[in-house]
PDB file of C-alpha atoms in Angstrom:
ATOM      1  CA  LEU Y  30     -83.140-164.053  35.877  1.00  0.00           C
ATOM      2  CA  TYR Y  31     -80.044-164.372  39.025  1.00  0.00           C
ATOM      3  CA  MET Y  32     -83.139-165.695  40.649  1.00  0.00           C
ATOM      4  CA  MET Y  33     -84.393-168.012  38.636  1.00  0.00           C
ATOM      5  CA  THR Y  34     -80.635-169.824  37.219  1.00  0.00           C
ATOM      6  CA  GLY Y  35     -78.588-168.483  40.117  1.00  0.00           C
ATOM      7  CA  THR Y  36     -76.080-167.063  37.548  1.00  0.00           C
ATOM      8  CA  LEU Y  37     -75.702-164.074  35.942  1.00  0.00           C
ATOM      9  CA  ASN Y  38     -72.579-165.452  33.054  1.00  0.00           C
ATOM     10  CA  LEU Y  39     -73.961-165.464  29.653  1.00  0.00           C
ATOM     11  CA  ALA Y  40     -72.398-169.120  28.735  1.00  0.00           C
ATOM     12  CA  ASP Y  41     -74.083-170.129  31.832  1.00  0.00           C
ATOM     13  CA  LEU Y  42     -77.488-168.538  31.927  1.00  0.00           C
ATOM     14  CA  SER Y  43     -77.791-169.456  27.710  1.00  0.00           C
ATOM     15  CA  GLN Y  44     -77.674-173.102  29.111  1.00  0.00           C
ATOM     16  CA  ARG Y  45     -79.626-173.078  32.324  1.00  0.00           C
ATOM     17  CA  VAL Y  46     -82.508-170.205  31.091  1.00  0.00           C
ATOM     18  CA  ALA Y  47     -84.219-173.295  28.828  1.00  0.00           C
ATOM     19  CA  GLU Y  48     -84.312-175.827  31.961  1.00  0.00           C
ATOM     20  CA  VAL Y  49     -85.891-173.414  34.061  1.00  0.00           C
ATOM     21  CA  PRO Y  50     -89.233-174.927  35.038  1.00  0.00           C
ATOM     22  CA  ASP Y  51     -91.375-172.173  35.625  1.00  0.00           C
ATOM     23  CA  MET Y  52     -90.997-169.629  32.692  1.00  0.00           C
ATOM     24  CA  ARG Y  53     -93.066-166.136  34.108  1.00  0.00           C
ATOM     25  CA  PRO Y  54     -89.348-165.209  35.512  1.00  0.00           C
ATOM     26  CA  ILE Y  55     -88.048-164.422  32.142  1.00  0.00           C
ATOM     27  CA  TYR Y  56     -90.603-163.453  30.218  1.00  0.00           C
ATOM     28  CA  ALA Y  57     -90.438-160.749  32.825  1.00  0.00           C
ATOM     29  CA  ALA Y  58     -86.888-159.921  32.523  1.00  0.00           C
ATOM     30  CA  PHE Y  59     -86.712-160.690  28.767  1.00  0.00           C
ATOM     31  CA  ALA Y  60     -90.039-157.845  28.932  1.00  0.00           C
ATOM     32  CA  PHE Y  61     -86.863-155.250  32.002  1.00  0.00           C
ATOM     33  CA  ILE Y  62     -83.519-156.347  29.431  1.00  0.00           C
ATOM     34  CA  THR Y  63     -85.683-155.400  26.005  1.00  0.00           C
ATOM     35  CA  VAL Y  64     -87.293-151.991  26.773  1.00  0.00           C
ATOM     36  CA  GLY Y  65     -83.693-150.738  29.463  1.00  0.00           C
ATOM     37  CA  VAL Y  66     -81.550-152.003  26.557  1.00  0.00           C
ATOM     38  CA  LEU Y  67     -83.895-149.739  24.171  1.00  0.00           C
ATOM     39  CA  ILE Y  68     -84.136-146.684  25.922  1.00  0.00           C
ATOM     40  CA  LYS Y  69     -80.250-146.624  26.153  1.00  0.00           C
ATOM     41  CA  LEU Y  70     -80.275-147.441  21.732  1.00  0.00           C
ATOM     42  CA  ALA Y  71     -82.903-144.002  21.608  1.00  0.00           C
ATOM     43  CA  LEU Y  72     -84.608-146.511  19.630  1.00  0.00           C
ATOM     44  CA  PHE Y  73     -88.410-144.545  18.789  1.00  0.00           C
ATOM     45  CA  PRO Y  74     -90.264-144.353  20.754  1.00  0.00           C
ATOM     46  CA  LEU Y  75     -87.275-143.982  23.549  1.00  0.00           C
ATOM     47  CA  HIS Y  76     -85.383-141.822  21.875  1.00  0.00           C
ATOM     48  CA  ILE Y  77     -86.243-138.189  23.627  1.00  0.00           C
ATOM     49  CA  TRP Y  78     -83.535-137.767  25.171  1.00  0.00           C
ATOM     50  CA  LEU Y  79     -80.679-138.630  21.857  1.00  0.00           C
ATOM     51  CA  PRO Y  80     -80.868-135.115  20.090  1.00  0.00           C
ATOM     52  CA  ASN Y  81     -80.787-133.112  23.481  1.00  0.00           C
ATOM     53  CA  ALA Y  82     -77.507-134.887  24.503  1.00  0.00           C
ATOM     54  CA  TYR Y  83     -75.784-134.161  21.403  1.00  0.00           C
ATOM     55  CA  THR Y  84     -76.684-131.418  21.038  1.00  0.00           C
ATOM     56  CA  GLU Y  85     -76.119-129.129  23.974  1.00  0.00           C
ATOM     57  CA  ALA Y  86     -73.055-131.548  25.032  1.00  0.00           C
ATOM     58  CA  PRO Y  87     -68.985-130.223  23.659  1.00  0.00           C
ATOM     59  CA  SER Y  88     -68.602-131.354  19.904  1.00  0.00           C
ATOM     60  CA  ALA Y  89     -65.729-133.533  21.721  1.00  0.00           C
ATOM     61  CA  VAL Y  90     -68.671-135.459  23.734  1.00  0.00           C
ATOM     62  CA  SER Y  91     -71.108-135.192  20.327  1.00  0.00           C
ATOM     63  CA  ALA Y  92     -68.767-137.461  18.939  1.00  0.00           C
ATOM     64  CA  PHE Y  93     -68.062-139.586  20.708  1.00  0.00           C
ATOM     65  CA  LEU Y  94     -71.866-140.406  21.926  1.00  0.00           C
ATOM     66  CA  ALA Y  95     -72.694-140.065  18.166  1.00  0.00           C
ATOM     67  CA  ALA Y  96     -69.663-142.847  17.932  1.00  0.00           C
ATOM     68  CA  SER Y  97     -69.998-145.193  20.476  1.00  0.00           C
ATOM     69  CA  ALA Y  98     -72.822-144.424  23.497  1.00  0.00           C
ATOM     70  CA  THR Y  99     -76.431-145.705  21.281  1.00  0.00           C
ATOM     71  CA  LYS Y 100     -73.143-149.288  19.629  1.00  0.00           C
ATOM     72  CA  VAL Y 101     -73.440-150.347  22.761  1.00  0.00           C
ATOM     73  CA  GLY Y 102     -76.889-150.953  23.571  1.00  0.00           C
ATOM     74  CA  ALA Y 103     -76.961-152.467  20.260  1.00  0.00           C
ATOM     75  CA  TYR Y 104     -74.237-154.461  21.100  1.00  0.00           C
ATOM     76  CA  VAL Y 105     -75.802-155.677  24.256  1.00  0.00           C
ATOM     77  CA  LEU Y 106     -78.781-156.538  22.480  1.00  0.00           C
ATOM     78  CA  LEU Y 107     -77.440-158.588  19.771  1.00  0.00           C
ATOM     79  CA  ARG Y 108     -75.770-160.711  22.684  1.00  0.00           C
ATOM     80  CA  PHE Y 109     -78.950-160.818  24.800  1.00  0.00           C
ATOM     81  CA  VAL Y 110     -81.369-162.204  21.749  1.00  0.00           C
ATOM     82  CA  PHE Y 111     -79.118-164.198  19.918  1.00  0.00           C
ATOM     83  CA  THR Y 112     -76.823-165.636  22.622  1.00  0.00           C
ATOM     84  CA  LEU Y 113     -78.728-165.578  26.083  1.00  0.00           C
ATOM     85  CA  PHE Y 114     -82.527-165.871  25.694  1.00  0.00           C
ATOM     86  CA  GLY Y 115     -81.389-167.967  21.360  1.00  0.00           C
ATOM     87  CA  LEU Y 116     -83.400-167.446  18.184  1.00  0.00           C
ATOM     88  CA  GLU Y 117     -86.388-169.457  19.202  1.00  0.00           C
ATOM     89  CA  PHE Y 118     -87.472-167.677  22.761  1.00  0.00           C
ATOM     90  CA  SER Y 119     -87.046-163.975  21.165  1.00  0.00           C
ATOM     91  CA  PHE Y 120     -89.051-163.594  18.252  1.00  0.00           C
ATOM     92  CA  GLU Y 121     -91.264-167.772  18.036  1.00  0.00           C
ATOM     93  CA  ARG Y 122     -91.640-167.675  21.977  1.00  0.00           C
ATOM     94  CA  MET Y 123     -91.799-163.614  22.310  1.00  0.00           C
ATOM     95  CA  PRO Y 124     -93.000-161.657  20.018  1.00  0.00           C
ATOM     96  CA  LEU Y 125     -89.919-159.573  19.477  1.00  0.00           C
ATOM     97  CA  MET Y 126     -90.042-159.491  15.783  1.00  0.00           C
ATOM     98  CA  GLU Y 127     -93.584-157.752  15.922  1.00  0.00           C
ATOM     99  CA  ILE Y 128     -91.881-155.231  18.567  1.00  0.00           C
ATOM    100  CA  LEU Y 129     -88.874-154.746  17.118  1.00  0.00           C
ATOM    101  CA  MET Y 130     -90.290-153.871  12.858  1.00  0.00           C
ATOM    102  CA  PRO Y 131     -92.995-151.284  13.436  1.00  0.00           C
ATOM    103  CA  LEU Y 132     -90.827-148.733  15.532  1.00  0.00           C
ATOM    104  CA  SER Y 133     -88.064-149.070  13.578  1.00  0.00           C
ATOM    105  CA  LEU Y 134     -89.938-148.469  10.874  1.00  0.00           C
ATOM    106  CA  ILE Y 135     -91.975-144.767  12.722  1.00  0.00           C
ATOM    107  CA  ALA Y 136     -87.618-144.574  13.881  1.00  0.00           C
ATOM    108  CA  ILE Y 137     -86.697-144.423   9.857  1.00  0.00           C
ATOM    109  CA  LEU Y 138     -89.389-142.034   8.265  1.00  0.00           C
ATOM    110  CA  VAL Y 139     -90.516-139.427  11.487  1.00  0.00           C
ATOM    111  CA  GLY Y 140     -86.453-139.208  12.792  1.00  0.00           C
ATOM    112  CA  SER Y 141     -86.134-138.986   8.511  1.00  0.00           C
ATOM    113  CA  GLY Y 142     -89.414-136.129   8.872  1.00  0.00           C
ATOM    114  CA  VAL Y 143     -87.729-134.859  11.305  1.00  0.00           C
ATOM    115  CA  ALA Y 144     -84.571-133.333  10.711  1.00  0.00           C
ATOM    116  CA  ILE Y 145     -85.565-132.337   7.756  1.00  0.00           C
ATOM    117  CA  PHE Y 146     -86.700-129.333   9.308  1.00  0.00           C
ATOM    118  CA  GLN Y 147     -83.653-128.275  12.206  1.00  0.00           C
ATOM    119  CA  HIS Y 148     -81.814-125.802  11.962  1.00  0.00           C
ATOM    120  CA  ASP Y 149     -79.059-126.819  14.453  1.00  0.00           C
ATOM    121  CA  LEU Y 150     -76.271-129.328  11.607  1.00  0.00           C
ATOM    122  CA  LYS Y 151     -75.868-131.035  15.829  1.00  0.00           C
ATOM    123  CA  ARG Y 152     -79.052-131.191  16.356  1.00  0.00           C
ATOM    124  CA  LEU Y 153     -79.893-132.343  12.205  1.00  0.00           C
ATOM    125  CA  PHE Y 154     -77.621-135.229  12.777  1.00  0.00           C
ATOM    126  CA  ALA Y 155     -78.825-136.073  15.911  1.00  0.00           C
ATOM    127  CA  TYR Y 156     -82.378-136.489  14.197  1.00  0.00           C
ATOM    128  CA  SER Y 157     -80.155-138.489  11.844  1.00  0.00           C
ATOM    129  CA  SER Y 158     -79.086-141.248  14.511  1.00  0.00           C
ATOM    130  CA  ILE Y 159     -82.291-142.349  14.882  1.00  0.00           C
ATOM    131  CA  VAL Y 160     -82.980-142.627  11.816  1.00  0.00           C
ATOM    132  CA  GLN Y 161     -79.970-145.017  11.687  1.00  0.00           C
ATOM    133  CA  ILE Y 162     -80.538-147.498  15.202  1.00  0.00           C
ATOM    134  CA  GLY Y 163     -84.311-147.335  12.814  1.00  0.00           C
ATOM    135  CA  TYR Y 164     -82.215-149.202  10.208  1.00  0.00           C
ATOM    136  CA  LEU Y 165     -80.135-151.504  13.318  1.00  0.00           C
ATOM    137  CA  ALA Y 166     -83.210-153.065  14.941  1.00  0.00           C
ATOM    138  CA  LEU Y 167     -84.349-153.778  11.283  1.00  0.00           C
ATOM    139  CA  GLY Y 168     -81.965-155.933  10.831  1.00  0.00           C
ATOM    140  CA  ILE Y 169     -82.021-157.538  14.170  1.00  0.00           C
ATOM    141  CA  SER Y 170     -85.813-158.053  13.150  1.00  0.00           C
ATOM    142  CA  PHE Y 171     -85.308-159.784  10.295  1.00  0.00           C
ATOM    143  CA  ALA Y 172     -83.814-162.640  12.687  1.00  0.00           C
ATOM    144  CA  SER Y 173     -81.904-164.098   9.177  1.00  0.00           C
ATOM    145  CA  THR Y 174     -78.591-163.716   8.749  1.00  0.00           C
ATOM    146  CA  SER Y 175     -78.902-161.519   6.285  1.00  0.00           C
ATOM    147  CA  GLY Y 176     -80.370-159.008   7.937  1.00  0.00           C
ATOM    148  CA  LEU Y 177     -78.263-159.477  11.275  1.00  0.00           C
ATOM    149  CA  THR Y 178     -74.915-159.132   9.172  1.00  0.00           C
ATOM    150  CA  GLY Y 179     -77.102-155.560   8.143  1.00  0.00           C
ATOM    151  CA  ALA Y 180     -77.212-154.498  11.257  1.00  0.00           C
ATOM    152  CA  ILE Y 181     -73.643-155.478  12.392  1.00  0.00           C
ATOM    153  CA  VAL Y 182     -72.393-154.037   9.549  1.00  0.00           C
ATOM    154  CA  HIS Y 183     -74.564-151.005  10.225  1.00  0.00           C
ATOM    155  CA  ILE Y 184     -73.046-150.242  13.467  1.00  0.00           C
ATOM    156  CA  PHE Y 185     -69.278-150.177  12.518  1.00  0.00           C
ATOM    157  CA  ASN Y 186     -70.739-147.688   9.332  1.00  0.00           C
ATOM    158  CA  HIS Y 187     -72.818-145.514  11.359  1.00  0.00           C
ATOM    159  CA  ALA Y 188     -69.778-145.543  14.495  1.00  0.00           C
ATOM    160  CA  MET Y 189     -67.634-144.059  11.602  1.00  0.00           C
ATOM    161  CA  MET Y 190     -69.664-142.112   9.979  1.00  0.00           C
ATOM    162  CA  LYS Y 191     -71.537-140.161  12.801  1.00  0.00           C
ATOM    163  CA  GLY Y 192     -68.481-139.842  14.615  1.00  0.00           C
ATOM    164  CA  GLY Y 193     -66.374-138.218  11.795  1.00  0.00           C
ATOM    165  CA  ILE Y 194     -69.480-136.033  10.774  1.00  0.00           C
ATOM    166  CA  PHE Y 195     -69.714-134.639  14.701  1.00  0.00           C
ATOM    167  CA  LEU Y 196     -66.000-133.523  14.487  1.00  0.00           C
ATOM    168  CA  ALA Y 197     -66.278-131.835  10.734  1.00  0.00           C
ATOM    169  CA  LEU Y 198     -68.956-129.594  13.175  1.00  0.00           C
ATOM    170  CA  GLY Y 199     -66.827-129.150  15.710  1.00  0.00           C
ATOM    171  CA  CYS Y 200     -63.985-128.220  13.723  1.00  0.00           C
ATOM    172  CA  MET Y 201     -66.539-126.146  12.249  1.00  0.00           C
ATOM    173  CA  MET Y 202     -67.687-124.342  15.674  1.00  0.00           C
ATOM    174  CA  TYR Y 203     -64.085-123.291  16.839  1.00  0.00           C
ATOM    175  CA  ARG Y 204     -64.112-121.385  12.754  1.00  0.00           C
ATOM    176  CA  THR Y 205     -67.320-119.652  12.894  1.00  0.00           C
ATOM    177  CA  GLY Y 206     -68.588-119.756  16.159  1.00  0.00           C
ATOM    178  CA  SER Y 207     -71.890-121.615  15.214  1.00  0.00           C
ATOM    179  CA  VAL Y 208     -72.612-125.006  13.501  1.00  0.00           C
ATOM    180  CA  GLU Y 209     -76.147-122.549  12.255  1.00  0.00           C
ATOM    181  CA  LEU Y 210     -76.729-123.962   8.783  1.00  0.00           C
ATOM    182  CA  ASN Y 211     -76.588-121.371   7.551  1.00  0.00           C
ATOM    183  CA  ALA Y 212     -74.018-120.694   8.805  1.00  0.00           C
ATOM    184  CA  LEU Y 213     -71.904-123.646   5.541  1.00  0.00           C
ATOM    185  CA  HIS Y 214     -72.198-120.548   2.793  1.00  0.00           C
ATOM    186  CA  GLY Y 215     -68.846-119.700   2.037  1.00  0.00           C
ATOM    187  CA  LEU Y 216     -67.265-122.760   4.165  1.00  0.00           C
ATOM    188  CA  GLY Y 217     -65.881-124.897   1.226  1.00  0.00           C
ATOM    189  CA  ARG Y 218     -63.014-122.233   0.822  1.00  0.00           C
ATOM    190  CA  ARG Y 219     -62.849-121.399   4.074  1.00  0.00           C
ATOM    191  CA  MET Y 220     -62.405-124.992   5.172  1.00  0.00           C
ATOM    192  CA  PRO Y 221     -61.997-127.541   1.927  1.00  0.00           C
ATOM    193  CA  PHE Y 222     -61.267-130.458   4.110  1.00  0.00           C
ATOM    194  CA  THR Y 223     -63.760-130.268   6.819  1.00  0.00           C
ATOM    195  CA  MET Y 224     -66.007-130.015   5.095  1.00  0.00           C
ATOM    196  CA  ALA Y 225     -65.045-133.043   2.502  1.00  0.00           C
ATOM    197  CA  ALA Y 226     -65.077-134.856   5.431  1.00  0.00           C
ATOM    198  CA  LEU Y 227     -68.949-133.398   5.612  1.00  0.00           C
ATOM    199  CA  ILE Y 228     -69.578-134.484   2.627  1.00  0.00           C
ATOM    200  CA  ILE Y 229     -68.419-137.980   2.667  1.00  0.00           C
ATOM    201  CA  GLY Y 230     -70.548-139.186   5.954  1.00  0.00           C
ATOM    202  CA  GLY Y 231     -73.648-138.105   4.873  1.00  0.00           C
ATOM    203  CA  LEU Y 232     -73.565-139.217   1.334  1.00  0.00           C
ATOM    204  CA  GLY Y 233     -72.890-142.243   3.351  1.00  0.00           C
ATOM    205  CA  LEU Y 234     -75.788-141.685   5.777  1.00  0.00           C
ATOM    206  CA  VAL Y 235     -77.884-142.403   2.545  1.00  0.00           C
ATOM    207  CA  GLY Y 236     -76.162-145.840   1.651  1.00  0.00           C
ATOM    208  CA  VAL Y 237     -74.702-143.782  -1.466  1.00  0.00           C
ATOM    209  CA  PRO Y 238     -72.807-146.877  -3.850  1.00  0.00           C
ATOM    210  CA  LEU Y 239     -69.303-146.592  -3.462  1.00  0.00           C
ATOM    211  CA  THR Y 240     -70.510-146.100   0.082  1.00  0.00           C
ATOM    212  CA  SER Y 241     -70.360-148.290   3.686  1.00  0.00           C
ATOM    213  CA  GLY Y 242     -73.592-147.297   3.801  1.00  0.00           C
ATOM    214  CA  PHE Y 243     -74.656-148.870   1.005  1.00  0.00           C
ATOM    215  CA  VAL Y 244     -73.489-152.167   1.795  1.00  0.00           C
ATOM    216  CA  SER Y 245     -75.445-152.446   5.157  1.00  0.00           C
ATOM    217  CA  LYS Y 246     -78.047-150.193   4.085  1.00  0.00           C
ATOM    218  CA  TRP Y 247     -77.647-153.571   0.966  1.00  0.00           C
ATOM    219  CA  TYR Y 248     -78.251-156.311   3.309  1.00  0.00           C
ATOM    220  CA  LEU Y 249     -81.456-154.720   4.629  1.00  0.00           C
ATOM    221  CA  VAL Y 250     -82.752-154.384   1.449  1.00  0.00           C
ATOM    222  CA  GLN Y 251     -82.058-158.070   1.260  1.00  0.00           C
ATOM    223  CA  ALA Y 252     -82.938-159.343   4.193  1.00  0.00           C
ATOM    224  CA  ALA Y 253     -86.937-157.249   3.299  1.00  0.00           C
ATOM    225  CA  ILE Y 254     -86.714-159.275   0.130  1.00  0.00           C
ATOM    226  CA  GLU Y 255     -86.580-162.120   1.285  1.00  0.00           C
ATOM    227  CA  ALA Y 256     -88.644-162.156   3.750  1.00  0.00           C
ATOM    228  CA  ASP Y 257     -90.897-161.926   2.047  1.00  0.00           C
ATOM    229  CA  LEU Y 258     -91.395-157.992   2.916  1.00  0.00           C
ATOM    230  CA  TRP Y 259     -91.648-155.884  -0.276  1.00  0.00           C
ATOM    231  CA  PRO Y 260     -92.954-152.766   1.447  1.00  0.00           C
ATOM    232  CA  VAL Y 261     -90.252-152.896   4.289  1.00  0.00           C
ATOM    233  CA  ALA Y 262     -87.898-153.318   1.246  1.00  0.00           C
ATOM    234  CA  VAL Y 263     -89.290-149.640  -0.502  1.00  0.00           C
ATOM    235  CA  LEU Y 264     -89.086-147.946   3.291  1.00  0.00           C
ATOM    236  CA  ILE Y 265     -86.197-148.283   3.292  1.00  0.00           C
ATOM    237  CA  LEU Y 266     -84.881-147.548   0.146  1.00  0.00           C
ATOM    238  CA  LEU Y 267     -87.876-144.508   1.062  1.00  0.00           C
ATOM    239  CA  GLY Y 268     -86.421-143.546   4.226  1.00  0.00           C
ATOM    240  CA  SER Y 269     -82.608-143.332   2.928  1.00  0.00           C
ATOM    241  CA  LEU Y 270     -84.006-140.049   0.524  1.00  0.00           C
TER     242      LEU Y 270
END
């Protein structure tokens, strides 16, 4: 990008990219940036680093990673797609929708399926994060007002919900020395506020009405219906189960 435009300022780049006579380096830059950001975002199949990072890190670090690390990747993707390259370049000249949408749906379905079989709660919610990242990327792939609104709202929702969940798991680890699923037995009486926070965060991830997660998923379903993609709307709802 710098070689072809002479700047790395986003505002200047957005003006100069369209004036470049030979677009082949711009296509290459778009591809490299997209792959790099998707690794940071941990979108399937570039998510391999995330489960181990969330599981093996100390609880405070896991909470920080869950609330911030992948959200930075989402923000960078939004800035590059909508601010630098623009809608026409990203979704018409480059096949971003055809790449993001299938990967997002696979992330939602595969992440949900793998999470069901986890006994370590940190690993379970790590795979849950892969699912939520799928919802995020899916909202971006619609390239519509409803989809983008759902993606942005979900960034903040997931940061709050997953950060709170990992903090609750940290309290559980401190109190019991374990975050295994079978260690939950009787904790509702011993740690009522911690377990209440865990349940509220879980309900938000599912998207139960009256939770913040419901709002973002409502926008995503609306975006799918507006695009006449009813199977995608059904998969969004199935992934929430």
